[in-house]
Amino acid sequence: MLKIKRKKVKPMGLNDVTIIDDSRLKKAITAAALGNAMEWFDFGVYGYVATVLGKVFFPNASPGIQIIAALATFSVPFIVRPIGGMFFGKLGDKYGRQQILAMTIILMTLSTFCIGLIPSYATIGIWAPILLLIAKMVQGFSVGGEYTGASIFVAEYSPDRKRGFMGSWLDFGSLVGFICGAGIVVILNAVLGQETFNEWGWRIPFFLALPLGLIGLYLRHALEETPAFQKHVESLEEGSKQGLSEGPSVPFKEVARKHWRNLISCIGIVITTNVAYYMLLTYVPSYLSHDLHYSENRGVMIIVVIMIAMLFVQPMMGLLSDKFGRRPFIIIGSLAMVLFSIPSFMLITHHSLVALFFGLLIQAIILNCLIGVMASTLPAMFPTEVRYSALASTYNISILVAGITPTLTAWLVEMTGNLYMPGWYLVVVGVIGVVTGVTMRETANKPLYGGTPAASSLEEAKELLQEHHDGIEQRIEDIDQQLEELKQKRSNLVDQHPNIDH
């Protein structure tokens, strides 16, 4: 009989459980969330000045085409994001998370700042939209490594039992950035007047990216590498460290073969969540002003109020997901998208401020269910050695679908004249989310894929270790049961053969 040599595995003890320092965790979350706020500050500003940008950079087009062109300039950089994701993902697995996050915030800051410097079409002609597109593509390249890197950074710093709550603060930063971007647009419109704002005032929000980015860079530069990545490096033998310096040792094809189920789940979550995100926070502002003829300030103010309410709900979703799991929120949010998207746009198009508010509120609650758990769910799907590269590549390829949402929706409404088209768009995407939520694996209250448990205190570490040992005992019992069943099946087969002895 063939004998298989079994490698001796050291039993897991209390020293193998990572105890997270609370002060470092808070710094990590603050630095990661600020960078994410910076990203969505630009998205917020861009979404709310899309009408103005259409006039500044595409003055010869009709108003409808101006909106589509401005939103297309927003969407085209998503083509570059997968390239940025693969580039920064490989570097993140090679050099660690902290250094890459410092690089991405520098690129984001400079590209956003440069948008404010670009002369109008009336001044330099066709070079104006070309330069705008270049700046947006640099943003897309940097953002390719930003969100995934930040979510991994927070996840690898978080205790297992609090990962949902801690991860929810990342998208809390997104909402804060969006609110600040929208709020600044409203204030500048009120102070400068629409004519002055259209002439040069729209540039001011983009200039503000520079000081915000410098603060974020300072905070990220002061951070230490994540405990999970440090433990991964320390666990490597000296000969393997050379392999680490050359990037992930596992080709992406091999990652796809081993983790295909998690890759599909990641794609479904990213598409569903970000389509809802871009629909509400990027497309709807121009939809309200261009298609429903609300004054820009009124539509913006309603959405800002709703987003402020979302801020209070966001951490609650993360906290509850630590108790009930991530899957229920993805399923509930996606199912609500299928059932309530058309009714919500019926309210939005009712030409009543009260109906508009409740229509947008429905979309906000749906979005909260999804973004409340995304940052804690995705990093837990892949092992440490390929986590950044696998997640960044998958995330940014998937987001190509979500990135065309504002442009495609605007085109569909323009071509069909159907104001409910955004709702139908969300219904289709919601089906993807429901299927994903039903088929995905639960990640709540478990160590990161292939990692050791992480706790917030010594007492919690002891509890996690006991749970880990209990889980092993249960799995051994399950295997023993399966062996007994196999032995019984073998015995039955042997009984049926005249020439085989027991």
Short mmCIF file of C-alpha atoms in Angstrom, two decimals:
data_model
loop_
_atom_site.label_atom_id
_atom_site.label_comp_id
_atom_site.label_asym_id
_atom_site.label_seq_id
_atom_site.Cartn_x
_atom_site.Cartn_y
_atom_site.Cartn_z
CA MET A 1 0.00 0.00 0.00
CA LEU A 2 1.27 3.49 -0.86
CA LYS A 3 2.33 5.41 2.20
CA ILE A 4 1.90 9.16 2.22
CA LYS A 5 4.41 11.07 4.26
CA ARG A 6 2.49 13.50 6.43
CA LYS A 7 4.04 16.86 7.23
CA LYS A 8 4.01 17.60 10.93
CA VAL A 9 1.80 20.61 11.66
CA LYS A 10 2.38 22.58 14.82
CA PRO A 11 -0.78 22.86 16.97
CA MET A 12 -2.23 26.36 17.11
CA GLY A 13 -1.69 28.04 20.46
CA LEU A 14 -2.46 31.36 22.06
CA ASN A 15 0.70 32.92 20.61
CA ASP A 16 -0.63 32.27 17.12
CA VAL A 17 -3.65 34.51 17.71
CA THR A 18 -2.96 38.12 16.66
CA ILE A 19 -4.05 40.66 19.28
CA ILE A 20 -4.78 43.96 17.52
CA ASP A 21 -3.61 47.17 19.17
CA ASP A 22 -6.66 49.46 19.43
CA SER A 23 -4.79 52.72 18.81
CA ARG A 24 -3.13 51.36 15.66
CA LEU A 25 -6.48 50.08 14.44
CA LYS A 26 -8.06 53.53 14.80
CA LYS A 27 -5.15 55.16 12.92
CA ALA A 28 -5.42 52.58 10.15
CA ILE A 29 -9.15 53.15 9.72
CA THR A 30 -8.76 56.95 9.75
CA ALA A 31 -5.99 56.92 7.14
CA ALA A 32 -7.79 54.43 4.88
CA ALA A 33 -11.15 56.19 5.16
CA LEU A 34 -9.63 59.60 4.42
CA GLY A 35 -8.12 58.33 1.18
CA ASN A 36 -11.47 56.84 0.23
CA ALA A 37 -13.13 60.16 1.10
CA MET A 38 -10.66 61.85 -1.22
CA GLU A 39 -11.66 59.51 -4.06
CA TRP A 40 -15.38 60.10 -3.57
CA PHE A 41 -14.92 63.83 -2.99
CA ASP A 42 -13.92 64.01 -6.65
CA PHE A 43 -16.80 61.73 -7.70
CA GLY A 44 -19.22 63.91 -5.72
CA VAL A 45 -17.95 67.14 -7.23
CA TYR A 46 -17.83 65.68 -10.72
CA GLY A 47 -21.36 64.29 -10.51
CA TYR A 48 -22.80 67.59 -9.30
CA VAL A 49 -20.95 69.80 -11.79
CA ALA A 50 -21.46 67.44 -14.77
CA THR A 51 -23.91 69.91 -16.33
CA VAL A 52 -21.38 72.75 -15.99
CA LEU A 53 -18.50 70.61 -17.28
CA GLY A 54 -20.61 69.69 -20.30
CA LYS A 55 -20.96 73.40 -21.14
CA VAL A 56 -17.28 74.19 -20.45
CA PHE A 57 -15.68 71.27 -22.33
CA PHE A 58 -18.36 70.36 -24.90
CA PRO A 59 -20.02 73.72 -25.71
CA ASN A 60 -21.01 72.90 -29.30
CA ALA A 61 -23.17 69.89 -28.37
CA SER A 62 -26.85 69.88 -27.44
CA PRO A 63 -27.67 69.88 -23.69
CA GLY A 64 -28.51 66.16 -23.75
CA ILE A 65 -25.27 65.27 -25.53
CA GLN A 66 -23.31 67.55 -23.17
CA ILE A 67 -24.53 65.53 -20.19
CA ILE A 68 -23.74 62.23 -21.90
CA ALA A 69 -20.27 63.50 -22.92
CA ALA A 70 -19.45 64.76 -19.42
CA LEU A 71 -20.60 61.49 -17.83
CA ALA A 72 -18.71 59.53 -20.51
CA THR A 73 -15.54 61.33 -19.42
CA PHE A 74 -16.40 60.05 -15.94
CA SER A 75 -16.90 56.49 -17.20
CA VAL A 76 -13.99 56.09 -19.66
CA PRO A 77 -11.32 56.00 -16.88
CA PHE A 78 -12.91 52.79 -15.62
CA ILE A 79 -11.25 51.11 -18.60
CA VAL A 80 -7.89 52.03 -17.04
CA ARG A 81 -8.80 50.80 -13.57
CA PRO A 82 -8.07 47.10 -14.21
CA ILE A 83 -4.56 48.08 -15.38
CA GLY A 84 -4.08 50.10 -12.21
CA GLY A 85 -5.52 47.24 -10.17
CA MET A 86 -3.07 44.71 -11.61
CA PHE A 87 -0.13 47.13 -11.26
CA PHE A 88 -0.79 48.18 -7.66
CA GLY A 89 -2.08 44.73 -6.69
CA LYS A 90 1.19 43.07 -7.62
CA LEU A 91 3.17 45.79 -5.84
CA GLY A 92 0.91 45.46 -2.79
CA ASP A 93 1.67 41.74 -2.50
CA LYS A 94 5.36 42.47 -3.14
CA TYR A 95 6.11 45.46 -0.90
CA GLY A 96 3.13 45.52 1.46
CA ARG A 97 -0.08 47.51 1.73
CA GLN A 98 1.10 50.72 3.42
CA GLN A 99 3.54 51.94 0.73
CA ILE A 100 1.09 51.36 -2.11
CA LEU A 101 -1.69 53.30 -0.36
CA ALA A 102 0.70 56.25 -0.03
CA MET A 103 1.39 56.08 -3.78
CA THR A 104 -2.27 55.93 -4.79
CA ILE A 105 -3.28 58.95 -2.73
CA ILE A 106 -0.50 61.05 -4.32
CA LEU A 107 -1.73 60.21 -7.83
CA MET A 108 -5.37 60.82 -6.91
CA THR A 109 -4.58 64.18 -5.35
CA LEU A 110 -2.51 65.50 -8.25
CA SER A 111 -4.91 64.33 -10.98
CA THR A 112 -7.93 65.83 -9.20
CA PHE A 113 -6.09 69.11 -8.61
CA CYS A 114 -5.10 69.28 -12.28
CA ILE A 115 -8.74 69.15 -13.43
CA GLY A 116 -9.20 72.57 -11.88
CA LEU A 117 -6.27 73.91 -13.94
CA ILE A 118 -7.53 72.83 -17.39
CA PRO A 119 -8.60 75.78 -19.59
CA SER A 120 -12.03 75.72 -21.22
CA TYR A 121 -12.85 74.63 -24.77
CA ALA A 122 -13.27 78.29 -25.69
CA THR A 123 -9.62 78.90 -24.71
CA ILE A 124 -7.69 75.91 -26.09
CA GLY A 125 -10.25 74.08 -28.22
CA ILE A 126 -10.16 70.30 -28.51
CA TRP A 127 -7.23 70.07 -26.08
CA ALA A 128 -9.59 70.95 -23.21
CA PRO A 129 -11.62 67.69 -23.28
CA ILE A 130 -8.45 65.73 -24.13
CA LEU A 131 -6.66 67.04 -21.02
CA LEU A 132 -9.78 66.38 -18.94
CA LEU A 133 -9.81 62.79 -20.18
CA ILE A 134 -6.09 62.35 -19.41
CA ALA A 135 -6.58 63.64 -15.85
CA LYS A 136 -9.55 61.30 -15.35
CA MET A 137 -7.56 58.35 -16.69
CA VAL A 138 -4.73 59.03 -14.23
CA GLN A 139 -7.41 59.07 -11.53
CA GLY A 140 -8.76 55.77 -12.80
CA PHE A 141 -5.28 54.22 -12.74
CA SER A 142 -4.67 55.30 -9.14
CA VAL A 143 -8.16 54.41 -7.94
CA GLY A 144 -7.51 50.93 -9.36
CA GLY A 145 -5.37 50.25 -6.30
CA GLU A 146 -7.04 52.59 -3.82
CA TYR A 147 -10.31 51.05 -2.64
CA THR A 148 -9.14 47.46 -2.70
CA GLY A 149 -5.90 48.40 -0.93
CA ALA A 150 -7.75 50.40 1.71
CA SER A 151 -10.30 47.63 2.32
CA ILE A 152 -7.50 45.05 2.65
CA PHE A 153 -5.59 47.36 4.98
CA VAL A 154 -8.59 47.75 7.30
CA ALA A 155 -9.54 44.06 7.10
CA GLU A 156 -6.02 42.91 7.95
CA TYR A 157 -5.90 45.29 10.90
CA SER A 158 -9.34 44.32 12.28
CA PRO A 159 -10.25 41.68 14.89
CA ASP A 160 -12.36 38.84 13.45
CA ARG A 161 -15.43 39.73 15.51
CA LYS A 162 -15.35 43.43 14.56
CA ARG A 163 -14.31 43.29 10.90
CA GLY A 164 -17.76 44.25 9.63
CA PHE A 165 -18.02 47.27 11.91
CA MET A 166 -14.47 48.43 11.20
CA GLY A 167 -14.82 47.89 7.45
CA SER A 168 -18.04 49.92 7.34
CA TRP A 169 -16.06 53.05 8.24
CA LEU A 170 -14.26 52.84 4.92
CA ASP A 171 -17.45 53.59 2.99
CA PHE A 172 -18.44 56.00 5.76
CA GLY A 173 -15.43 57.93 4.47
CA SER A 174 -16.79 57.60 0.93
CA LEU A 175 -20.08 59.17 1.98
CA VAL A 176 -18.32 61.96 3.90
CA GLY A 177 -16.23 62.73 0.82
CA PHE A 178 -19.31 62.75 -1.37
CA ILE A 179 -21.24 64.98 1.03
CA CYS A 180 -18.32 67.41 1.27
CA GLY A 181 -18.01 67.53 -2.52
CA ALA A 182 -21.73 68.10 -3.01
CA GLY A 183 -21.93 70.56 -0.10
CA ILE A 184 -19.08 72.67 -1.44
CA VAL A 185 -20.77 72.82 -4.85
CA VAL A 186 -24.01 74.04 -3.21
CA ILE A 187 -22.22 76.65 -1.08
CA LEU A 188 -20.18 77.99 -3.99
CA ASN A 189 -23.31 78.17 -6.16
CA ALA A 190 -25.09 80.16 -3.45
CA VAL A 191 -22.17 82.48 -2.72
CA LEU A 192 -20.90 83.09 -6.25
CA GLY A 193 -24.15 82.78 -8.20
CA GLN A 194 -24.76 80.37 -11.05
CA GLU A 195 -23.13 82.51 -13.73
CA THR A 196 -19.86 83.04 -11.83
CA PHE A 197 -19.80 79.41 -10.73
CA ASN A 198 -20.17 78.28 -14.36
CA GLU A 199 -17.41 80.67 -15.43
CA TRP A 200 -14.68 79.76 -12.93
CA GLY A 201 -16.15 78.80 -9.54
CA TRP A 202 -16.45 75.12 -10.50
CA ARG A 203 -12.63 74.88 -10.35
CA ILE A 204 -12.42 75.60 -6.61
CA PRO A 205 -13.60 72.16 -5.38
CA PHE A 206 -10.93 70.47 -7.49
CA PHE A 207 -8.25 72.75 -6.01
CA LEU A 208 -9.32 71.70 -2.51
CA ALA A 209 -8.16 68.16 -3.29
CA LEU A 210 -4.53 69.22 -2.74
CA PRO A 211 -4.66 70.02 1.00
CA LEU A 212 -6.96 67.04 1.65
CA GLY A 213 -4.56 64.74 -0.16
CA LEU A 214 -1.54 66.04 1.76
CA ILE A 215 -3.30 65.30 5.06
CA GLY A 216 -4.14 61.79 3.86
CA LEU A 217 -0.56 61.21 2.70
CA TYR A 218 0.80 62.27 6.08
CA LEU A 219 -1.53 59.88 7.92
CA ARG A 220 -0.78 56.94 5.63
CA HIS A 221 2.97 57.52 5.67
CA ALA A 222 2.95 57.29 9.49
CA LEU A 223 1.22 53.89 9.54
CA GLU A 224 2.87 50.53 10.11
CA GLU A 225 2.33 47.53 7.85
CA THR A 226 -0.69 45.35 8.61
CA PRO A 227 -0.25 42.53 11.17
CA ALA A 228 -1.48 39.91 8.66
CA PHE A 229 1.10 40.89 6.03
CA GLN A 230 3.88 41.10 8.62
CA LYS A 231 3.01 37.61 9.85
CA HIS A 232 2.97 36.35 6.27
CA VAL A 233 6.47 37.71 5.61
CA GLU A 234 7.81 36.38 8.90
CA SER A 235 6.42 32.91 8.13
CA LEU A 236 8.38 32.64 4.90
CA GLU A 237 11.67 30.86 4.85
CA GLU A 238 14.67 32.97 3.87
CA GLY A 239 14.74 31.45 0.40
CA SER A 240 11.08 32.33 -0.14
CA LYS A 241 11.63 36.01 0.66
CA GLN A 242 13.43 36.38 -2.64
CA GLY A 243 10.28 35.10 -4.30
CA LEU A 244 8.24 37.66 -2.39
CA SER A 245 10.42 40.48 -3.73
CA GLU A 246 9.54 39.38 -7.26
CA GLY A 247 5.79 39.57 -6.65
CA PRO A 248 3.08 36.97 -5.94
CA SER A 249 4.40 33.43 -6.41
CA VAL A 250 0.98 32.16 -7.56
CA PRO A 251 -0.07 33.11 -11.13
CA PHE A 252 -3.53 34.65 -11.47
CA LYS A 253 -4.60 31.65 -13.59
CA GLU A 254 -3.82 29.43 -10.62
CA VAL A 255 -5.70 31.79 -8.27
CA ALA A 256 -8.71 31.63 -10.61
CA ARG A 257 -8.55 27.83 -10.65
CA LYS A 258 -8.34 27.48 -6.87
CA HIS A 259 -10.65 30.33 -5.89
CA TRP A 260 -13.10 30.49 -8.83
CA ARG A 261 -16.12 30.46 -6.57
CA ASN A 262 -14.91 33.41 -4.51
CA LEU A 263 -13.92 35.26 -7.69
CA ILE A 264 -17.47 34.92 -9.03
CA SER A 265 -18.92 36.06 -5.69
CA CYS A 266 -16.57 39.07 -5.71
CA ILE A 267 -17.68 40.01 -9.23
CA GLY A 268 -21.36 39.81 -8.27
CA ILE A 269 -20.93 41.91 -5.10
CA VAL A 270 -18.85 44.58 -6.86
CA ILE A 271 -21.24 44.96 -9.80
CA THR A 272 -24.39 45.09 -7.66
CA THR A 273 -23.01 47.49 -5.04
CA ASN A 274 -21.30 49.91 -7.38
CA VAL A 275 -24.14 50.12 -9.91
CA ALA A 276 -26.38 51.17 -6.98
CA TYR A 277 -23.66 53.58 -5.82
CA TYR A 278 -23.08 55.30 -9.15
CA MET A 279 -26.77 55.38 -10.00
CA LEU A 280 -27.74 57.24 -6.82
CA LEU A 281 -24.68 59.39 -6.21
CA THR A 282 -23.37 60.16 -9.72
CA TYR A 283 -26.23 59.81 -12.21
CA VAL A 284 -29.26 60.96 -10.20
CA PRO A 285 -28.04 64.58 -9.65
CA SER A 286 -27.89 65.22 -13.41
CA TYR A 287 -31.11 63.18 -13.87
CA LEU A 288 -32.93 65.52 -11.47
CA SER A 289 -31.72 68.68 -13.16
CA HIS A 290 -31.71 67.63 -16.82
CA ASP A 291 -34.64 65.20 -17.06
CA LEU A 292 -36.91 66.28 -14.18
CA HIS A 293 -36.03 70.00 -14.42
CA TYR A 294 -35.34 70.56 -10.73
CA SER A 295 -33.03 73.44 -9.92
CA GLU A 296 -29.54 72.04 -9.36
CA ASN A 297 -29.36 73.28 -5.78
CA ARG A 298 -32.70 71.76 -4.76
CA GLY A 299 -31.90 68.30 -6.09
CA VAL A 300 -28.43 68.40 -4.57
CA MET A 301 -29.71 69.48 -1.16
CA ILE A 302 -32.20 66.60 -0.99
CA ILE A 303 -29.52 64.05 -1.83
CA VAL A 304 -27.12 65.62 0.69
CA VAL A 305 -29.75 65.27 3.43
CA ILE A 306 -30.27 61.61 2.50
CA MET A 307 -26.53 60.95 2.47
CA ILE A 308 -26.18 62.49 5.93
CA ALA A 309 -28.83 60.02 7.11
CA MET A 310 -26.85 57.24 5.42
CA LEU A 311 -23.82 58.18 7.54
CA PHE A 312 -25.66 57.16 10.70
CA VAL A 313 -26.95 53.92 9.18
CA GLN A 314 -23.63 52.82 7.65
CA PRO A 315 -21.77 51.74 10.85
CA MET A 316 -24.95 50.06 12.12
CA MET A 317 -25.00 47.83 9.04
CA GLY A 318 -21.40 46.80 9.64
CA LEU A 319 -22.07 46.18 13.33
CA LEU A 320 -25.15 44.05 12.63
CA SER A 321 -23.27 42.08 9.97
CA ASP A 322 -20.80 40.99 12.67
CA LYS A 323 -23.76 39.51 14.51
CA PHE A 324 -25.93 38.11 11.71
CA GLY A 325 -23.42 37.67 8.87
CA ARG A 326 -22.67 39.43 5.58
CA ARG A 327 -24.85 37.25 3.31
CA PRO A 328 -28.22 38.37 4.75
CA PHE A 329 -27.45 42.03 3.99
CA ILE A 330 -26.35 41.30 0.42
CA ILE A 331 -29.47 39.20 -0.17
CA ILE A 332 -31.85 41.73 1.45
CA GLY A 333 -30.28 44.72 -0.32
CA SER A 334 -30.32 42.99 -3.72
CA LEU A 335 -33.87 41.68 -3.30
CA ALA A 336 -35.03 45.18 -2.32
CA MET A 337 -33.33 46.48 -5.48
CA VAL A 338 -35.40 44.06 -7.56
CA LEU A 339 -38.71 44.80 -5.81
CA PHE A 340 -38.53 48.52 -5.03
CA SER A 341 -36.41 50.19 -7.74
CA ILE A 342 -39.36 50.84 -10.09
CA PRO A 343 -41.62 52.13 -7.24
CA SER A 344 -38.79 54.37 -6.02
CA PHE A 345 -38.41 56.01 -9.46
CA MET A 346 -42.19 56.41 -9.66
CA LEU A 347 -41.89 58.49 -6.49
CA ILE A 348 -38.82 60.35 -7.79
CA THR A 349 -40.65 61.37 -11.00
CA HIS A 350 -43.86 62.34 -9.16
CA HIS A 351 -42.91 66.06 -9.17
CA SER A 352 -43.40 66.30 -5.42
CA LEU A 353 -40.52 67.04 -3.04
CA VAL A 354 -41.96 64.65 -0.43
CA ALA A 355 -42.28 61.85 -3.00
CA LEU A 356 -38.80 62.65 -4.32
CA PHE A 357 -37.35 62.41 -0.81
CA PHE A 358 -38.89 59.00 -0.10
CA GLY A 359 -37.95 57.68 -3.54
CA LEU A 360 -34.33 58.60 -2.97
CA LEU A 361 -34.52 57.28 0.61
CA ILE A 362 -35.47 53.81 -0.68
CA GLN A 363 -32.41 53.81 -2.92
CA ALA A 364 -30.23 55.01 -0.04
CA ILE A 365 -31.37 52.20 2.29
CA ILE A 366 -30.71 49.62 -0.43
CA LEU A 367 -27.25 51.07 -0.94
CA ASN A 368 -26.52 51.05 2.81
CA CYS A 369 -27.27 47.31 2.98
CA LEU A 370 -24.66 46.65 0.31
CA ILE A 371 -21.85 49.08 1.11
CA GLY A 372 -22.21 48.35 4.82
CA VAL A 373 -20.64 44.90 4.28
CA MET A 374 -18.62 45.11 1.04
CA ALA A 375 -15.31 46.29 2.53
CA SER A 376 -15.32 43.52 5.14
CA THR A 377 -16.52 40.78 2.77
CA LEU A 378 -14.20 41.06 -0.23
CA PRO A 379 -10.75 40.88 1.46
CA ALA A 380 -11.79 37.76 3.39
CA MET A 381 -12.19 35.81 0.14
CA PHE A 382 -8.48 35.45 -0.76
CA PRO A 383 -5.27 34.33 1.03
CA THR A 384 -2.71 36.89 2.21
CA GLU A 385 -0.02 36.16 -0.37
CA VAL A 386 -2.28 37.04 -3.33
CA ARG A 387 -5.02 39.04 -1.61
CA TYR A 388 -4.12 42.45 -3.06
CA SER A 389 -3.43 41.30 -6.63
CA ALA A 390 -6.42 38.93 -6.81
CA LEU A 391 -8.90 41.37 -5.30
CA ALA A 392 -7.64 44.46 -7.16
CA SER A 393 -7.74 42.69 -10.54
CA THR A 394 -11.17 41.13 -9.99
CA TYR A 395 -12.66 44.27 -8.43
CA ASN A 396 -11.56 46.62 -11.18
CA ILE A 397 -12.50 44.32 -14.05
CA SER A 398 -15.94 43.96 -12.46
CA ILE A 399 -16.31 47.68 -11.92
CA LEU A 400 -16.09 48.25 -15.68
CA VAL A 401 -19.73 47.19 -15.74
CA ALA A 402 -20.64 49.54 -12.89
CA GLY A 403 -18.59 52.42 -14.29
CA ILE A 404 -20.70 52.74 -17.43
CA THR A 405 -23.88 53.10 -15.33
CA PRO A 406 -24.18 56.93 -15.50
CA THR A 407 -23.39 57.10 -19.22
CA LEU A 408 -25.50 54.11 -20.26
CA THR A 409 -28.47 55.18 -18.14
CA ALA A 410 -28.35 58.74 -19.51
CA TRP A 411 -28.21 57.34 -23.07
CA LEU A 412 -31.13 54.94 -22.42
CA VAL A 413 -33.30 57.73 -21.02
CA GLU A 414 -32.35 60.02 -23.91
CA MET A 415 -33.08 57.36 -26.56
CA THR A 416 -36.31 55.93 -25.08
CA GLY A 417 -37.74 58.96 -23.26
CA ASN A 418 -38.64 56.51 -20.47
CA LEU A 419 -37.94 58.13 -17.09
CA TYR A 420 -38.25 54.74 -15.33
CA MET A 421 -35.28 53.34 -17.25
CA PRO A 422 -32.89 53.80 -14.25
CA GLY A 423 -35.26 51.65 -12.17
CA TRP A 424 -35.32 48.85 -14.76
CA TYR A 425 -31.53 49.01 -14.93
CA LEU A 426 -31.36 48.45 -11.16
CA VAL A 427 -33.87 45.57 -11.30
CA VAL A 428 -31.63 43.63 -13.70
CA VAL A 429 -28.54 44.23 -11.57
CA GLY A 430 -30.44 43.32 -8.40
CA VAL A 431 -31.04 39.82 -9.78
CA ILE A 432 -27.26 39.39 -10.02
CA GLY A 433 -26.96 40.45 -6.39
CA VAL A 434 -29.61 38.00 -5.17
CA VAL A 435 -27.92 35.06 -6.91
CA THR A 436 -24.55 36.14 -5.51
CA GLY A 437 -25.84 36.46 -1.96
CA VAL A 438 -27.51 33.04 -2.04
CA THR A 439 -24.47 31.21 -3.44
CA MET A 440 -21.56 32.97 -1.65
CA ARG A 441 -19.80 31.67 1.45
CA GLU A 442 -20.22 33.44 4.77
CA THR A 443 -17.09 35.27 6.02
CA ALA A 444 -18.32 36.93 9.22
CA ASN A 445 -16.58 36.13 12.53
CA LYS A 446 -13.95 34.00 10.81
CA PRO A 447 -10.21 34.57 10.27
CA LEU A 448 -9.20 35.96 6.90
CA TYR A 449 -8.79 33.25 4.26
CA GLY A 450 -5.83 31.06 5.22
CA GLY A 451 -4.93 33.30 8.16
CA THR A 452 -4.86 32.87 11.90
CA PRO A 453 -7.48 34.34 14.26
CA ALA A 454 -7.25 38.02 15.24
CA ALA A 455 -8.64 39.36 18.51
CA SER A 456 -9.01 42.72 20.26
CA SER A 457 -7.96 41.43 23.71
CA LEU A 458 -6.32 38.47 25.45
CA GLU A 459 -9.71 37.24 26.71
CA GLU A 460 -11.15 37.35 23.21
CA ALA A 461 -8.05 35.55 21.89
CA LYS A 462 -8.69 32.68 24.31
CA GLU A 463 -12.31 32.48 23.17
CA LEU A 464 -11.32 32.49 19.50
CA LEU A 465 -8.73 29.77 20.11
CA GLN A 466 -11.32 27.61 21.85
CA GLU A 467 -13.77 28.18 18.98
CA HIS A 468 -11.00 27.23 16.54
CA HIS A 469 -10.30 23.99 18.43
CA ASP A 470 -14.04 23.24 18.70
CA GLY A 471 -14.33 23.73 14.96
CA ILE A 472 -11.49 21.28 14.35
CA GLU A 473 -13.15 18.71 16.61
CA GLN A 474 -16.41 19.10 14.70
CA ARG A 475 -14.66 18.69 11.36
CA ILE A 476 -12.87 15.56 12.63
CA GLU A 477 -16.24 14.13 13.69
CA ASP A 478 -17.66 14.93 10.26
CA ILE A 479 -14.71 13.22 8.55
CA ASP A 480 -15.04 10.18 10.84
CA GLN A 481 -18.71 9.96 9.88
CA GLN A 482 -17.83 10.15 6.20
CA LEU A 483 -15.18 7.43 6.66
CA GLU A 484 -17.75 5.14 8.32
CA GLU A 485 -20.13 5.71 5.42
CA LEU A 486 -17.34 4.96 2.93
CA LYS A 487 -16.40 1.79 4.81
CA GLN A 488 -20.02 0.67 4.67
CA LYS A 489 -20.18 1.37 0.94
CA ARG A 490 -16.91 -0.55 0.44
CA SER A 491 -18.24 -3.49 2.40
CA ASN A 492 -21.43 -3.56 0.32
CA LEU A 493 -19.41 -3.54 -2.92
CA VAL A 494 -17.08 -6.28 -1.69
CA ASP A 495 -20.08 -8.44 -0.82
CA GLN A 496 -21.22 -8.19 -4.42
CA HIS A 497 -17.89 -9.48 -5.83
CA PRO A 498 -17.11 -13.22 -5.54
CA ASN A 499 -13.31 -12.90 -5.79
CA ILE A 500 -12.58 -10.10 -3.31
CA ASP A 501 -12.09 -10.90 0.35
CA HIS A 502 -12.89 -8.55 3.21
#
